[in-house]
Amino acid sequence: MSIRIGILGYGNLGRGVECAVKQNPDMELVAVFTRRSPENVHILTENAVVCNVSDVADWKDKIDVMILCGGSATDLPEQTPKFVELFNVVDSFDTHARIPEHFANVDAVAKKSGKVGIISVGWDPGMFSLNRMYASAVLPNGKDYTFWGKGVSQGHSDAIRRIEGVRDAKQYTIPVDVALEAVRNGENPELTTRQKHTRECFVVLEEGADGEKIEEEIKTMPNYFADYDTTVHFISEEELRRDHSGIPHGGFVLRSGKTGWNEENKHLIEYSLKLDSNPEFTSSVIVAYARAAYRLAKEGQCGCKTVFDIAPAYLSAKDGAELRATML
Amino acid sequence: MSIRIGILGYGNLGRGVECAVKQNPDMELVAVFTRRSPENVHILTENAVVCNVSDVADWKDKIDVMILCGGSATDLPEQTPKFVELFNVVDSFDTHARIPEHFANVDAVAKKSGKVGIISVGWDPGMFSLNRMYASAVLPNGKDYTFWGKGVSQGHSDAIRRIEGVRDAKQYTIPVDVALEAVRNGENPELTTRQKHTRECFVVLEEGADGEKIEEEIKTMPNYFADYDTTVHFISEEELRRDHSGIPHGGFVLRSGKTGWNEENKHLIEYSLKLDSNPEFTSSVIVAYARAAYRLAKEGQCGCKTVFDIAPAYLSAKDGAELRATML
């Protein structure tokens, strides 16, 4: 019997989950829940239905794992504790600073409802967190570095779009090569924000807008751009659509450390991702953890979990003997 | 109270474990067990003792985790099942083809004795296995590649040393750059043994030995060299000592895969290691898993485990709340 998956929220992430479920023969998408009118939401999977989120309780016994595809700012802090009352859930909550609070909220409900809630799944937090943790456990005497990009930052693109006179914009975060190389060489550099990443902006202006003024406004925007070397390119709407419609991302997690009685030997651990589609890769990680949520629940476990709490074997469709024979 | 560690076998790996324990303040090395006369074995740790392996049973209640540092060919197949009778153990059994059999042997004894035995810990098997497994669970529609090197292969160096007329030798395994690049470009190449790695040998001849004949013998040696492009350099004993006395190693695990309803998006996951000392890094991984063995045993678990069966958080000296706050 396959694992019955529900999707709550059908944006880029929800569609990514739908595609990822298709690649996993032990899973089946049964329903998509939306705040919109279901008749206006068109999904790709033939045998799944679209429902309004208000009907979700009817599905309590028909869905094994509900994947929550809302945003971290306002949706998930409310949705994950709410829906773990009824379902095993997985979310991609990515506001790093608020994870402890979110964990506590989800854990309290999940412990009562007897469900499993896996939070903060994706690549950062997610696969990058795993790699930071494994590497620091293996090389306690060392230093961690995370670089992001080259990739589209949705938050920074939005920040530019809010400027008066900007019709549309796309922002790329780019790791600085010399900084990355210094880390790889084991130099353990202290790097400022400016030394780690640059920001490149492609901006479409409204007719008659003052480019020079807007460029200045972008480059001096506090939190978003002021601490970075930022490049601004003005392009046409057509160029933006043609050259910048993808949502690529990626990045690097490195740990450089020393071993030996007198710290005489250096080691470098590097993990990197190069992703054509940020939401589809995030979804692929989430779906693997949905398998884990299903299995943990079958074992009678409950409560909130993160990627740190889940043995790797739970993610794989292969059983223990097959994993040992083929992957160890 | 710190985790009391024992080391069984004091070669390169045992010394590496000793150094790694020093870097972990929650652990303490209490004893080293050797088949040699204890008075001839000089360890680095001040407050630990050296004992003959025949006295190991006296330490049953004084050691929390025994780290088995013997070889995979003949030591570990016998030692791991034997010592898991008395202790929680960790080994680095690395004969991939015989892992299922070794697992079954260790599991049977550990289930009876109520101890935890973690096998095949290190970087391959070990960290590389974890990365193969995570990546294949996340991108089920994809292809795995493992490259080793640049690094010293002990087995291949030994094979050269067994040739008549060879005084000493060191062999490096080197990944082929164009193959690595083809994988990184998402070309999903089918690679032969010869296309993936080359072998470079540094050989010191006995006086009067026939270099040409020995070079031919190396290059045509079945299993070890015949399937590779091999380069042989003849050097002096002094040069070997000066330039080739380290035991560096490393390598790459890559998975390239596709997502999307019509497989329209490509992704690359890459994990790599660059290690000054193969045995010291292996030991560092083993020591992190010794912490896991200790905690699993405290929880009342028993039986044989591999890296696939152990949640990442068990490896870290930090607790769950701290991990979530700082690493997620």
XYZ file of C-alpha atoms in Angstrom:
656
model
C 0.000 0.000 0.000
C 1.375 3.353 -0.943
C 1.878 6.342 1.307
C -1.065 8.709 0.852
C 0.127 12.302 0.520
C -1.823 15.535 0.867
C -0.554 18.962 -0.215
C -1.724 22.092 1.569
C -1.020 25.190 -0.516
C -0.498 24.988 -4.263
C 2.174 27.505 -5.240
C 5.682 26.770 -6.557
C 6.435 24.522 -3.598
C 3.129 22.624 -3.777
C 3.629 21.979 -7.476
C 7.171 20.821 -6.737
C 5.842 18.343 -4.174
C 3.356 17.054 -6.718
C 6.189 16.428 -9.208
C 8.368 14.779 -6.550
C 5.588 12.423 -5.439
C 5.317 11.257 -9.071
C 8.976 10.134 -8.908
C 8.409 7.968 -5.819
C 6.456 4.804 -6.672
C 5.692 4.062 -3.019
C 3.691 7.302 -2.715
C 0.467 8.620 -4.079
C -0.948 12.152 -4.105
C -4.568 11.971 -2.989
C -5.600 15.594 -2.478
C -4.493 19.205 -2.761
C -5.966 21.742 -0.334
C -6.229 25.390 -1.272
C -7.616 28.630 0.130
C -8.772 29.494 -3.369
C -11.907 28.145 -5.007
C -11.003 24.537 -5.852
C -12.491 24.835 -9.358
C -9.897 27.508 -10.169
C -6.924 25.357 -9.181
C -5.685 22.989 -11.852
C -3.288 20.282 -10.766
C -1.253 17.852 -12.836
C -2.041 14.531 -11.148
C -4.962 12.715 -12.728
C -6.348 10.818 -9.775
C -5.969 13.462 -7.083
C -8.689 15.912 -6.091
C -8.588 19.604 -5.209
C -10.441 20.652 -2.054
C -10.909 23.784 -0.063
C -8.761 23.910 3.030
C -11.913 24.234 5.139
C -12.712 20.580 4.334
C -9.387 19.232 5.503
C -10.775 17.485 8.603
C -12.799 15.130 6.389
C -9.494 13.706 5.185
C -8.144 12.795 8.611
C -8.086 9.059 7.917
C -7.443 9.237 4.188
C -4.075 10.965 4.234
C -0.915 9.560 5.822
C 1.226 12.683 5.571
C 0.119 16.250 4.898
C 2.797 18.426 3.326
C 2.424 22.071 4.307
C 3.525 24.343 1.455
C 2.763 27.747 2.933
C 5.212 30.539 3.649
C 7.333 30.895 6.772
C 6.373 34.494 7.581
C 2.712 34.041 8.431
C 1.349 30.683 7.146
C 3.459 27.997 8.799
C 3.708 29.428 12.338
C -0.056 29.026 12.444
C -0.633 26.052 10.112
C 1.892 23.517 11.340
C 0.707 23.445 14.988
C -2.877 23.493 13.743
C -2.677 20.640 11.235
C -0.448 18.352 13.285
C -3.558 17.990 15.432
C -5.043 15.896 12.584
C -2.163 14.692 10.422
C 1.460 13.741 10.328
C 2.952 16.819 8.699
C 6.143 18.064 7.063
C 6.930 21.747 6.607
C 9.792 23.841 5.239
C 9.799 26.564 7.913
C 12.943 28.544 7.129
C 13.069 31.517 9.490
C 16.197 30.242 11.247
C 15.893 32.535 14.262
C 12.361 31.391 15.065
C 12.912 27.634 14.712
C 13.156 26.942 18.480
C 9.807 28.624 19.073
C 8.165 26.880 16.100
C 9.567 23.538 17.281
C 8.073 24.023 20.754
C 4.647 24.965 19.362
C 4.503 21.987 17.002
C 5.907 19.576 19.577
C 3.281 20.444 22.197
C 0.376 19.703 19.842
C 1.982 16.650 18.197
C 2.710 15.020 21.557
C -0.979 15.332 22.427
C -2.360 14.266 19.058
C 0.084 11.383 18.703
C 1.243 12.634 15.300
C 4.695 13.287 13.837
C 5.574 16.805 12.700
C 8.843 17.280 10.823
C 9.780 20.933 10.494
C 12.313 23.002 8.590
C 12.901 20.512 5.781
C 14.524 21.551 2.509
C 18.099 22.464 1.732
C 18.753 25.382 4.117
C 17.435 24.595 6.635
C 17.671 20.927 5.708
C 20.496 19.311 3.755
C 22.849 22.202 4.572
C 22.009 21.899 8.278
C 22.758 18.173 8.167
C 26.105 18.835 6.579
C 27.002 21.553 9.081
C 26.108 19.177 11.897
C 27.849 16.043 10.629
C 30.972 18.007 9.741
C 31.198 19.750 13.099
C 30.699 16.469 14.966
C 33.465 14.820 12.939
C 35.894 17.753 13.093
C 35.221 19.449 16.459
C 38.364 21.529 16.027
C 37.367 23.499 12.950
C 35.351 26.270 11.406
C 32.105 26.262 9.377
C 31.245 28.307 6.333
C 28.002 28.518 4.391
C 27.841 30.305 1.039
C 24.628 30.700 -0.956
C 24.239 30.990 -4.695
C 24.495 31.623 -7.410
C 20.740 31.893 -7.103
C 17.605 33.954 -6.998
C 16.643 35.471 -3.664
C 12.901 35.945 -3.622
C 13.060 38.294 -0.629
C 15.597 40.598 -2.245
C 13.770 40.581 -5.578
C 10.590 41.585 -3.730
C 12.420 44.370 -1.896
C 13.467 45.899 -5.220
C 9.961 45.558 -6.647
C 8.583 47.622 -3.780
C 10.654 50.659 -4.889
C 8.630 53.303 -6.685
C 9.377 53.338 -10.391
C 10.343 49.636 -10.549
C 8.058 47.474 -12.674
C 9.801 44.146 -12.057
C 13.123 42.818 -10.758
C 15.181 39.729 -10.087
C 18.094 39.536 -7.653
C 20.912 36.989 -7.675
C 23.036 36.203 -4.630
C 26.571 35.253 -5.717
C 29.302 33.751 -3.537
C 32.662 35.510 -3.809
C 35.199 33.176 -5.430
C 38.275 34.419 -3.563
C 36.514 33.923 -0.219
C 35.477 30.394 -1.210
C 39.037 29.629 -2.323
C 40.510 30.949 0.929
C 38.222 28.577 2.851
C 39.144 25.666 0.568
C 42.815 26.400 1.154
C 42.284 25.945 4.879
C 43.097 29.581 5.662
C 40.127 29.797 8.096
C 39.476 33.420 7.115
C 37.252 35.751 9.139
C 34.847 36.978 6.473
C 32.564 39.991 6.606
C 29.149 39.948 4.954
C 30.590 41.957 2.067
C 33.465 39.542 1.568
C 31.234 36.465 1.288
C 28.554 37.412 -1.230
C 27.809 39.954 -3.921
C 24.331 40.888 -5.167
C 23.369 41.340 -8.806
C 20.055 42.962 -9.693
C 18.162 42.961 -12.991
C 15.593 45.718 -12.939
C 12.782 46.723 -15.315
C 11.840 50.400 -14.865
C 8.432 51.988 -15.218
C 8.338 54.448 -18.081
C 9.945 57.752 -17.127
C 11.450 56.423 -13.885
C 14.800 57.839 -12.719
C 17.299 54.989 -13.061
C 20.134 56.723 -11.267
C 17.987 57.464 -8.234
C 16.605 53.914 -8.128
C 20.072 52.394 -8.420
C 21.161 54.506 -5.441
C 18.066 53.508 -3.497
C 18.761 49.808 -4.090
C 22.451 49.979 -3.202
C 21.840 51.803 0.074
C 18.807 49.790 1.228
C 19.540 48.734 4.819
C 19.609 44.973 5.673
C 19.047 43.980 2.055
C 21.856 45.652 0.068
C 23.801 48.233 2.077
C 26.276 45.686 3.446
C 27.033 44.150 0.034
C 28.727 45.076 -3.211
C 25.699 45.369 -5.445
C 25.479 45.633 -9.213
C 22.335 46.945 -10.892
C 21.439 46.281 -14.541
C 18.458 47.909 -16.187
C 16.866 45.644 -18.758
C 13.631 45.418 -20.712
C 10.614 43.426 -19.589
C 11.227 41.050 -22.495
C 14.853 40.454 -21.453
C 13.747 39.756 -17.886
C 11.248 37.186 -19.101
C 13.684 35.619 -21.566
C 16.838 35.463 -19.432
C 15.687 35.515 -15.810
C 12.505 33.504 -15.477
C 14.093 30.488 -13.775
C 14.438 29.991 -10.010
C 17.922 28.468 -9.772
C 19.828 28.361 -6.513
C 22.505 26.447 -4.689
C 25.446 26.992 -2.436
C 28.257 25.518 -0.392
C 28.752 24.234 3.145
C 32.393 23.846 4.088
C 34.172 22.850 7.230
C 37.877 23.072 7.553
C 39.432 21.428 10.588
C 42.576 20.026 12.110
C 43.444 16.684 13.665
C 46.518 15.086 15.180
C 48.109 15.255 18.597
C 49.545 18.664 17.729
C 46.899 19.640 15.147
C 49.358 18.829 12.404
C 46.871 17.647 9.766
C 44.261 19.687 7.898
C 41.025 18.431 6.410
C 38.332 19.976 4.257
C 34.726 18.775 4.024
C 32.699 20.409 1.273
C 29.056 19.943 0.329
C 27.528 21.815 -2.560
C 24.287 22.079 -4.474
C 23.685 23.389 -7.993
C 19.937 23.570 -8.527
C 17.950 24.493 -11.637
C 14.820 24.900 -9.529
C 14.963 25.881 -5.879
C 11.314 24.947 -5.114
C 11.518 21.586 -6.906
C 14.658 20.552 -5.053
C 13.212 21.721 -1.731
C 10.103 19.676 -2.517
C 12.195 16.610 -3.299
C 13.804 16.787 0.141
C 10.395 17.287 1.771
C 8.941 14.232 0.045
C 11.807 12.017 1.264
C 11.073 13.229 4.800
C 7.356 12.553 4.274
C 8.368 8.891 3.919
C 10.200 9.211 7.235
C 7.174 10.828 8.899
C 5.004 7.943 7.720
C 7.386 5.303 9.043
C 8.023 7.031 12.363
C 4.270 7.326 12.906
C 3.825 3.611 12.056
C 6.364 2.846 14.781
C 4.228 4.778 17.248
C 6.505 7.799 17.537
C 5.087 11.281 17.886
C 6.164 14.874 18.479
C 8.166 17.418 16.556
C 11.328 16.309 14.729
C 13.951 17.956 12.597
C 16.427 16.470 10.128
C 18.823 15.995 13.077
C 16.458 13.566 14.795
C 15.819 11.181 11.919
C 18.053 8.274 10.954
C 18.951 8.477 7.250
C 17.498 5.044 6.421
C 13.979 6.357 7.079
C 14.240 8.526 3.953
C 14.959 5.751 1.511
C 12.473 3.513 -0.276
C 15.044 0.711 0.069
C 15.078 -1.440 3.194
C 18.038 -1.816 5.558
C 19.477 -4.949 3.961
C 19.324 -3.442 0.482
C 20.899 -0.183 1.659
C 23.760 -2.063 3.315
C 24.336 -4.200 0.232
C 24.210 -1.380 -2.313
C 25.048 1.962 -0.706
C 27.300 1.394 2.291
C 30.737 12.026 33.570
C 32.736 11.470 30.441
C 32.388 8.616 27.963
C 35.084 6.044 28.736
C 36.778 4.893 25.526
C 38.969 1.857 24.911
C 41.111 1.309 21.828
C 41.848 -2.185 20.589
C 44.825 -2.195 18.220
C 47.370 0.598 18.209
C 48.458 1.242 14.633
C 47.752 4.344 12.520
C 44.036 4.093 13.171
C 44.392 3.512 16.915
C 46.698 6.507 17.230
C 44.191 8.543 15.207
C 41.431 7.575 17.630
C 43.627 8.598 20.540
C 44.127 12.057 18.962
C 40.406 12.410 18.167
C 39.366 11.538 21.725
C 41.611 14.365 22.940
C 39.534 16.826 20.857
C 36.257 15.747 22.457
C 35.948 17.024 26.041
C 33.046 14.666 26.838
C 35.294 11.638 26.261
C 38.241 10.068 27.971
C 40.640 7.380 26.783
C 41.044 4.849 29.576
C 42.951 1.962 28.014
C 44.661 0.725 24.861
C 44.704 -3.019 24.186
C 47.436 -4.581 22.112
C 48.596 -8.023 20.996
C 52.161 -6.867 21.563
C 53.847 -6.701 24.948
C 52.254 -3.670 26.639
C 55.639 -2.392 27.840
C 56.714 -1.979 24.205
C 53.716 0.148 23.249
C 54.037 3.830 24.020
C 50.891 5.897 23.841
C 50.439 9.658 23.991
C 47.679 9.995 26.600
C 49.007 10.484 30.114
C 46.270 8.913 32.180
C 45.473 5.915 30.000
C 47.010 2.477 30.423
C 48.263 -0.095 27.926
C 47.103 -3.683 28.422
C 47.403 -6.950 26.634
C 44.312 -7.862 24.698
C 44.047 -11.063 26.745
C 43.025 -8.941 29.767
C 40.191 -7.186 27.990
C 37.411 -8.933 29.933
C 38.612 -7.282 33.171
C 37.547 -3.954 31.652
C 33.965 -4.975 30.964
C 32.485 -2.395 33.357
C 35.192 0.229 33.032
C 34.810 1.034 29.325
C 31.681 2.458 27.717
C 32.724 2.015 24.092
C 35.538 -0.105 22.683
C 36.882 1.095 19.358
C 38.203 -1.745 17.238
C 41.160 -0.609 15.156
C 42.126 -3.847 13.449
C 42.142 -4.562 9.707
C 39.170 -5.652 7.659
C 40.800 -8.651 6.018
C 41.271 -10.876 9.050
C 40.976 -8.913 12.334
C 37.518 -7.375 12.319
C 35.481 -10.306 10.965
C 36.601 -12.137 14.085
C 37.013 -9.291 16.590
C 33.787 -7.341 16.195
C 31.418 -10.263 16.890
C 33.738 -11.397 19.675
C 34.059 -8.099 21.551
C 30.447 -6.978 21.167
C 29.787 -9.798 23.614
C 31.401 -7.596 26.302
C 31.343 -4.010 25.031
C 29.572 -1.494 22.886
C 31.892 -1.376 19.884
C 32.598 0.674 16.773
C 34.612 -0.667 13.845
C 35.668 0.554 10.403
C 35.068 -2.668 8.472
C 35.548 -1.606 4.861
C 35.273 -4.705 2.684
C 32.090 -3.470 0.988
C 31.115 -6.851 -0.469
C 31.225 -8.589 2.901
C 29.285 -5.982 4.913
C 25.948 -7.883 4.908
C 27.645 -10.977 6.334
C 29.601 -8.953 8.907
C 26.411 -7.120 9.908
C 24.579 -10.410 10.494
C 27.420 -11.831 12.594
C 27.700 -8.748 14.788
C 23.933 -8.341 15.083
C 23.387 -11.877 16.329
C 25.862 -11.504 19.191
C 24.897 -7.904 20.046
C 21.204 -8.774 20.301
C 22.093 -11.463 22.843
C 24.606 -9.430 24.830
C 22.448 -6.303 24.838
C 25.273 -4.198 23.402
C 25.444 -1.814 20.453
C 27.843 -2.566 17.603
C 28.300 0.103 14.953
C 30.137 -1.224 11.911
C 31.745 0.195 8.769
C 32.352 3.696 10.143
C 34.790 6.077 8.474
C 34.523 7.960 5.212
C 34.006 5.164 2.675
C 32.157 3.284 3.999
C 30.842 6.033 6.240
C 30.426 9.675 5.260
C 30.455 8.797 1.547
C 27.770 6.146 2.119
C 25.609 8.677 3.953
C 25.926 11.099 1.092
C 25.132 8.452 -1.518
C 22.056 7.495 0.478
C 20.714 10.963 1.260
C 21.268 12.104 -2.323
C 19.546 9.095 -3.855
C 16.566 9.450 -1.508
C 16.215 13.127 -2.412
C 16.738 12.685 -6.154
C 15.326 9.237 -6.984
C 15.585 10.013 -10.691
C 19.350 10.363 -10.958
C 22.745 8.750 -11.094
C 25.480 8.352 -8.460
C 29.208 8.704 -8.898
C 32.006 8.129 -6.413
C 35.573 9.189 -7.190
C 38.505 8.550 -4.854
C 41.660 10.578 -4.476
C 43.976 12.116 -4.860
C 45.252 9.788 -2.206
C 47.440 6.926 -1.147
C 46.024 3.437 -1.609
C 47.633 1.175 0.954
C 46.529 -1.971 -0.877
C 48.035 -0.881 -4.173
C 51.250 0.291 -2.530
C 51.546 -3.122 -0.854
C 50.939 -4.902 -4.168
C 53.886 -3.064 -5.719
C 56.110 -3.780 -2.721
C 55.523 -7.501 -3.167
C 57.190 -7.407 -6.616
C 60.725 -8.811 -6.632
C 63.299 -6.048 -6.985
C 61.113 -3.384 -5.330
C 62.425 -2.001 -2.057
C 59.567 0.379 -1.310
C 56.639 2.029 -3.090
C 53.737 4.407 -2.747
C 50.706 4.476 -5.026
C 48.321 7.410 -5.557
C 44.796 7.016 -6.883
C 43.811 10.090 -8.905
C 40.338 10.978 -10.185
C 40.236 11.937 -13.864
C 39.294 15.611 -14.195
C 37.387 15.350 -17.467
C 35.224 12.562 -16.044
C 34.504 14.605 -12.920
C 33.616 17.619 -15.060
C 31.284 15.584 -17.271
C 29.412 14.463 -14.149
C 29.268 18.033 -12.812
C 27.837 19.186 -16.142
C 24.961 16.767 -15.709
C 25.978 14.667 -18.710
C 25.327 11.427 -16.749
C 28.248 9.686 -18.502
C 28.759 5.935 -18.443
C 32.339 5.684 -17.206
C 34.672 2.711 -17.402
C 37.173 1.992 -14.641
C 39.913 3.480 -16.826
C 37.958 6.669 -17.438
C 37.363 7.389 -13.752
C 40.791 7.057 -12.120
C 44.463 6.959 -12.991
C 47.188 5.421 -10.839
C 50.564 6.985 -10.141
C 53.337 4.916 -8.565
C 56.564 6.028 -6.886
C 58.934 3.098 -6.685
C 62.314 2.584 -5.013
C 64.233 -0.249 -6.658
C 66.594 -2.701 -5.043
C 70.134 -2.311 -6.339
C 70.538 -3.925 -9.749
C 66.806 -4.468 -10.277
C 65.425 -4.239 -13.824
C 63.254 -1.096 -13.882
C 61.745 -1.732 -17.286
C 60.626 -5.217 -16.333
C 59.177 -4.025 -13.017
C 57.308 -1.176 -14.674
C 55.750 -3.693 -17.068
C 54.879 -6.000 -14.203
C 53.116 -3.187 -12.333
C 51.165 -1.931 -15.329
C 49.845 -5.352 -16.262
C 49.031 -6.571 -12.741
C 45.449 -7.903 -12.875
C 42.809 -6.285 -10.578
C 45.263 -3.717 -9.262
C 46.605 -1.911 -12.341
C 45.723 -3.639 -15.642
C 42.403 -1.766 -15.987
C 43.931 1.674 -15.342
C 46.266 4.127 -17.009
C 49.261 3.805 -14.719
C 52.363 5.959 -14.464
C 55.502 4.645 -12.774
C 58.274 6.895 -11.414
C 61.505 5.460 -10.057
C 62.856 7.543 -7.201
C 65.419 7.224 -4.440
C 64.635 6.040 -0.947
C 65.384 9.524 0.307
C 62.930 11.108 -2.154
C 60.236 8.646 -1.118
C 60.734 9.545 2.519
C 60.904 13.275 1.855
C 58.008 13.655 -0.615
C 55.692 10.709 -0.034
C 55.578 9.928 3.668
C 52.067 11.343 4.261
C 48.827 9.392 4.029
C 46.551 11.916 2.312
C 43.288 10.897 0.713
C 39.875 12.186 -0.231
C 37.367 11.991 -2.998
C 33.989 12.985 -4.344
C 30.425 11.701 -4.148
C 28.143 13.223 -6.748
C 24.549 12.708 -7.703
C 23.054 14.326 -10.699
C 19.291 14.109 -11.064
C 16.212 15.580 -12.652
C 12.938 16.896 -11.269
C 9.781 18.424 -12.705
C 6.665 16.979 -14.280
C 8.601 16.411 -17.515
C 12.064 16.125 -15.939
C 12.832 19.642 -17.092
C 15.133 20.681 -14.231
C 18.614 19.372 -13.428
C 20.296 19.307 -10.037
C 23.764 18.412 -8.810
C 24.646 17.336 -5.277
C 28.365 17.113 -4.574
C 30.193 16.057 -1.421
C 33.954 16.060 -1.251
C 36.763 15.421 1.193
C 40.364 16.637 1.061
C 42.261 14.909 3.845
C 45.858 15.335 4.986
C 45.635 12.117 6.959
C 43.309 9.310 5.956
C 43.588 7.405 9.280
C 43.110 10.528 11.415
C 39.970 11.573 9.551
C 38.600 8.030 9.670
C 39.273 8.028 13.412
C 37.470 11.330 13.838
C 34.350 9.879 12.252
C 34.644 6.750 14.402
C 34.882 8.790 17.602
C 31.712 10.746 16.748
C 29.939 7.403 16.277
C 31.353 6.164 19.577
C 29.325 8.952 21.186
C 26.263 7.619 19.348
C 26.989 4.053 20.506
C 27.175 5.256 24.100
C 23.877 7.135 23.886
C 22.023 4.372 22.044
C 23.158 1.876 24.675
C 22.017 4.253 27.458
C 18.584 4.273 25.836
C 18.514 0.494 26.026
C 19.050 -0.176 22.344
C 21.154 -3.095 21.155
C 22.191 -4.895 17.981
C 24.272 -4.013 14.960
C 23.888 -0.560 13.405
C 25.404 1.291 10.492
C 25.577 5.020 9.721
C 22.197 4.650 7.991
C 20.478 3.645 11.229
C 21.650 6.476 13.449
C 20.003 9.894 13.687
C 22.611 12.641 13.139
C 21.971 14.314 16.513
C 23.483 11.285 18.305
C 26.918 12.239 16.940
C 27.052 15.726 18.366
C 28.150 16.799 21.818
C 25.456 19.493 21.633
C 21.918 18.698 22.768
C 18.817 18.955 20.574
C 17.841 22.489 21.614
C 21.350 23.809 21.018
C 21.582 22.064 17.636
C 18.268 23.550 16.522
C 19.287 27.019 17.687
C 22.756 27.026 16.161
C 22.983 24.579 13.256
C 19.552 24.154 11.703
